[in-house]
Amino acid sequence: MSAYSKTNVGHENRTELHDALSLTGAEISINNLPAGAGVPFVHAHKENEEIYGVISGKGKVVLDGETIPLEEGDWIRIAPEAKRQFSASSDSSFTFVCIQVKADSLSSYTASDAVIF
């Protein structure tokens, strides 16, 4: 088995990488919303926190009823139980990455997990 997996992400509305990269510890998706479009549902999670990073454009997340504006370069962590819904601004497309991991599961960080050769 190879020590790595590689894929290429096109311009689909949503690309989930768990199958394409054989991920074992996280779910990662790339999401593209055209101007004025939104995710058509509100959701929360049972166990997984989500980390969102805005790659380009601008939009917003409605988080437990609070509207939070987002733009390129912004990152936001959302606890599992928080209700969330994302949408693009009326005048801008919105591309963001979502990293989903089990809350409170990180047991080591880069410096403590690395092995230097």
PDB file of C-alpha atoms in Angstrom:
ATOM      1  CA  MET A   1       0.000   0.000   0.000  1.00  0.00           C
ATOM      2  CA  SER A   2       1.258   3.457  -0.888  1.00  0.00           C
ATOM      3  CA  ALA A   3       2.144   5.936   1.850  1.00  0.00           C
ATOM      4  CA  TYR A   4       0.061   8.639   0.175  1.00  0.00           C
ATOM      5  CA  SER A   5      -3.103   9.308  -1.811  1.00  0.00           C
ATOM      6  CA  LYS A   6      -3.565  12.082  -4.363  1.00  0.00           C
ATOM      7  CA  THR A   7      -6.584  13.510  -6.140  1.00  0.00           C
ATOM      8  CA  ASN A   8      -7.510  16.615  -8.102  1.00  0.00           C
ATOM      9  CA  VAL A   9     -10.481  18.764  -7.192  1.00  0.00           C
ATOM     10  CA  GLY A  10     -12.382  20.304 -10.077  1.00  0.00           C
ATOM     11  CA  HIS A  11     -15.124  22.890  -9.882  1.00  0.00           C
ATOM     12  CA  GLU A  12     -17.991  20.743  -8.663  1.00  0.00           C
ATOM     13  CA  ASN A  13     -20.430  22.245  -6.154  1.00  0.00           C
ATOM     14  CA  ARG A  14     -19.167  19.830  -3.489  1.00  0.00           C
ATOM     15  CA  THR A  15     -16.267  17.408  -3.448  1.00  0.00           C
ATOM     16  CA  GLU A  16     -15.829  15.029  -0.498  1.00  0.00           C
ATOM     17  CA  LEU A  17     -12.316  13.702  -0.117  1.00  0.00           C
ATOM     18  CA  HIS A  18     -12.829  10.749   2.267  1.00  0.00           C
ATOM     19  CA  ASP A  19     -13.120   8.188  -0.538  1.00  0.00           C
ATOM     20  CA  ALA A  20     -10.798   9.872  -3.033  1.00  0.00           C
ATOM     21  CA  LEU A  21      -7.944  10.030  -0.504  1.00  0.00           C
ATOM     22  CA  SER A  22      -8.863   7.050   1.721  1.00  0.00           C
ATOM     23  CA  LEU A  23      -9.012   9.328   4.762  1.00  0.00           C
ATOM     24  CA  THR A  24      -9.032   7.586   8.143  1.00  0.00           C
ATOM     25  CA  GLY A  25      -9.127  10.422  10.682  1.00  0.00           C
ATOM     26  CA  ALA A  26     -11.005  13.329   9.107  1.00  0.00           C
ATOM     27  CA  GLU A  27     -13.643  14.226   6.545  1.00  0.00           C
ATOM     28  CA  ILE A  28     -12.721  17.069   4.223  1.00  0.00           C
ATOM     29  CA  SER A  29     -14.917  18.669   1.606  1.00  0.00           C
ATOM     30  CA  ILE A  30     -14.443  21.506  -0.861  1.00  0.00           C
ATOM     31  CA  ASN A  31     -17.627  23.519  -1.413  1.00  0.00           C
ATOM     32  CA  ASN A  32     -18.438  26.013  -4.174  1.00  0.00           C
ATOM     33  CA  LEU A  33     -21.569  28.161  -3.960  1.00  0.00           C
ATOM     34  CA  PRO A  34     -22.491  30.575  -6.760  1.00  0.00           C
ATOM     35  CA  ALA A  35     -23.493  34.127  -5.836  1.00  0.00           C
ATOM     36  CA  GLY A  36     -26.796  34.143  -3.951  1.00  0.00           C
ATOM     37  CA  ALA A  37     -26.875  30.371  -3.405  1.00  0.00           C
ATOM     38  CA  GLY A  38     -26.969  28.611  -0.076  1.00  0.00           C
ATOM     39  CA  VAL A  39     -26.719  25.175   1.440  1.00  0.00           C
ATOM     40  CA  PRO A  40     -30.370  24.014   1.376  1.00  0.00           C
ATOM     41  CA  PHE A  41     -30.472  22.693   4.950  1.00  0.00           C
ATOM     42  CA  VAL A  42     -29.542  23.523   8.526  1.00  0.00           C
ATOM     43  CA  HIS A  43     -27.423  20.885  10.234  1.00  0.00           C
ATOM     44  CA  ALA A  44     -25.542  19.979  13.398  1.00  0.00           C
ATOM     45  CA  HIS A  45     -23.482  16.946  14.378  1.00  0.00           C
ATOM     46  CA  LYS A  46     -23.537  14.336  17.106  1.00  0.00           C
ATOM     47  CA  GLU A  47     -19.766  14.024  17.654  1.00  0.00           C
ATOM     48  CA  ASN A  48     -17.842  15.956  15.031  1.00  0.00           C
ATOM     49  CA  GLU A  49     -16.646  19.535  15.165  1.00  0.00           C
ATOM     50  CA  GLU A  50     -16.120  21.313  11.863  1.00  0.00           C
ATOM     51  CA  ILE A  51     -13.436  23.753  10.822  1.00  0.00           C
ATOM     52  CA  TYR A  52     -14.301  25.923   7.831  1.00  0.00           C
ATOM     53  CA  GLY A  53     -11.799  27.962   5.811  1.00  0.00           C
ATOM     54  CA  VAL A  54     -12.869  30.459   3.160  1.00  0.00           C
ATOM     55  CA  ILE A  55     -10.761  29.983   0.034  1.00  0.00           C
ATOM     56  CA  SER A  56     -12.370  32.725  -2.070  1.00  0.00           C
ATOM     57  CA  GLY A  57     -15.357  35.038  -2.200  1.00  0.00           C
ATOM     58  CA  LYS A  58     -17.639  36.015   0.606  1.00  0.00           C
ATOM     59  CA  GLY A  59     -20.708  34.700   2.330  1.00  0.00           C
ATOM     60  CA  LYS A  60     -22.112  34.016   5.756  1.00  0.00           C
ATOM     61  CA  VAL A  61     -22.957  31.310   8.225  1.00  0.00           C
ATOM     62  CA  VAL A  62     -26.076  31.430  10.367  1.00  0.00           C
ATOM     63  CA  LEU A  63     -24.934  29.790  13.577  1.00  0.00           C
ATOM     64  CA  ASP A  64     -27.598  29.102  16.213  1.00  0.00           C
ATOM     65  CA  GLY A  65     -29.540  32.073  14.832  1.00  0.00           C
ATOM     66  CA  GLU A  66     -26.544  34.463  14.739  1.00  0.00           C
ATOM     67  CA  THR A  67     -25.369  35.656  11.304  1.00  0.00           C
ATOM     68  CA  ILE A  68     -21.582  35.697  10.951  1.00  0.00           C
ATOM     69  CA  PRO A  69     -20.113  37.255   7.794  1.00  0.00           C
ATOM     70  CA  LEU A  70     -17.234  35.361   6.179  1.00  0.00           C
ATOM     71  CA  GLU A  71     -14.694  36.348   3.554  1.00  0.00           C
ATOM     72  CA  GLU A  72     -11.529  35.021   1.935  1.00  0.00           C
ATOM     73  CA  GLY A  73      -8.957  34.115   4.563  1.00  0.00           C
ATOM     74  CA  ASP A  74     -11.452  33.615   7.409  1.00  0.00           C
ATOM     75  CA  TRP A  75     -11.470  30.384   9.435  1.00  0.00           C
ATOM     76  CA  ILE A  76     -14.134  29.313  11.915  1.00  0.00           C
ATOM     77  CA  ARG A  77     -14.463  26.297  14.212  1.00  0.00           C
ATOM     78  CA  ILE A  78     -17.989  25.133  15.016  1.00  0.00           C
ATOM     79  CA  ALA A  79     -18.860  22.820  17.921  1.00  0.00           C
ATOM     80  CA  PRO A  80     -20.827  19.676  17.053  1.00  0.00           C
ATOM     81  CA  GLU A  81     -24.150  20.735  18.578  1.00  0.00           C
ATOM     82  CA  ALA A  82     -24.323  24.185  16.940  1.00  0.00           C
ATOM     83  CA  LYS A  83     -26.929  24.511  14.173  1.00  0.00           C
ATOM     84  CA  ARG A  84     -25.354  25.930  11.006  1.00  0.00           C
ATOM     85  CA  GLN A  85     -26.220  26.970   7.468  1.00  0.00           C
ATOM     86  CA  PHE A  86     -23.913  28.584   4.901  1.00  0.00           C
ATOM     87  CA  SER A  87     -24.697  30.852   1.960  1.00  0.00           C
ATOM     88  CA  ALA A  88     -22.862  33.005  -0.570  1.00  0.00           C
ATOM     89  CA  SER A  89     -23.308  36.758  -0.755  1.00  0.00           C
ATOM     90  CA  SER A  90     -25.663  38.013  -3.448  1.00  0.00           C
ATOM     91  CA  ASP A  91     -22.720  39.585  -5.310  1.00  0.00           C
ATOM     92  CA  SER A  92     -20.009  36.953  -4.828  1.00  0.00           C
ATOM     93  CA  SER A  93     -19.413  33.254  -5.247  1.00  0.00           C
ATOM     94  CA  PHE A  94     -18.157  31.477  -2.132  1.00  0.00           C
ATOM     95  CA  THR A  95     -15.594  28.663  -1.982  1.00  0.00           C
ATOM     96  CA  PHE A  96     -14.727  27.057   1.338  1.00  0.00           C
ATOM     97  CA  VAL A  97     -13.116  23.955   2.752  1.00  0.00           C
ATOM     98  CA  CYS A  98     -14.747  22.014   5.590  1.00  0.00           C
ATOM     99  CA  ILE A  99     -12.641  19.772   7.830  1.00  0.00           C
ATOM    100  CA  GLN A 100     -14.680  17.499  10.076  1.00  0.00           C
ATOM    101  CA  VAL A 101     -13.084  15.649  12.988  1.00  0.00           C
ATOM    102  CA  LYS A 102     -14.304  14.019  16.185  1.00  0.00           C
ATOM    103  CA  ALA A 103     -14.414  16.663  18.921  1.00  0.00           C
ATOM    104  CA  ASP A 104     -11.813  16.275  21.680  1.00  0.00           C
ATOM    105  CA  SER A 105      -9.956  13.514  19.797  1.00  0.00           C
ATOM    106  CA  LEU A 106      -6.648  15.284  19.128  1.00  0.00           C
ATOM    107  CA  SER A 107      -4.085  13.608  21.376  1.00  0.00           C
ATOM    108  CA  SER A 108      -0.880  15.032  19.904  1.00  0.00           C
ATOM    109  CA  TYR A 109       0.170  17.982  17.787  1.00  0.00           C
ATOM    110  CA  THR A 110       2.670  18.457  14.990  1.00  0.00           C
ATOM    111  CA  ALA A 111       5.702  18.907  17.244  1.00  0.00           C
ATOM    112  CA  SER A 112       4.852  16.032  19.585  1.00  0.00           C
ATOM    113  CA  ASP A 113       3.713  13.652  16.832  1.00  0.00           C
ATOM    114  CA  ALA A 114       6.572  14.257  14.374  1.00  0.00           C
ATOM    115  CA  VAL A 115       9.521  11.924  13.961  1.00  0.00           C
ATOM    116  CA  ILE A 116      12.609  13.669  12.595  1.00  0.00           C
ATOM    117  CA  PHE A 117      14.991  11.631  10.437  1.00  0.00           C
TER     118      PHE A 117
END
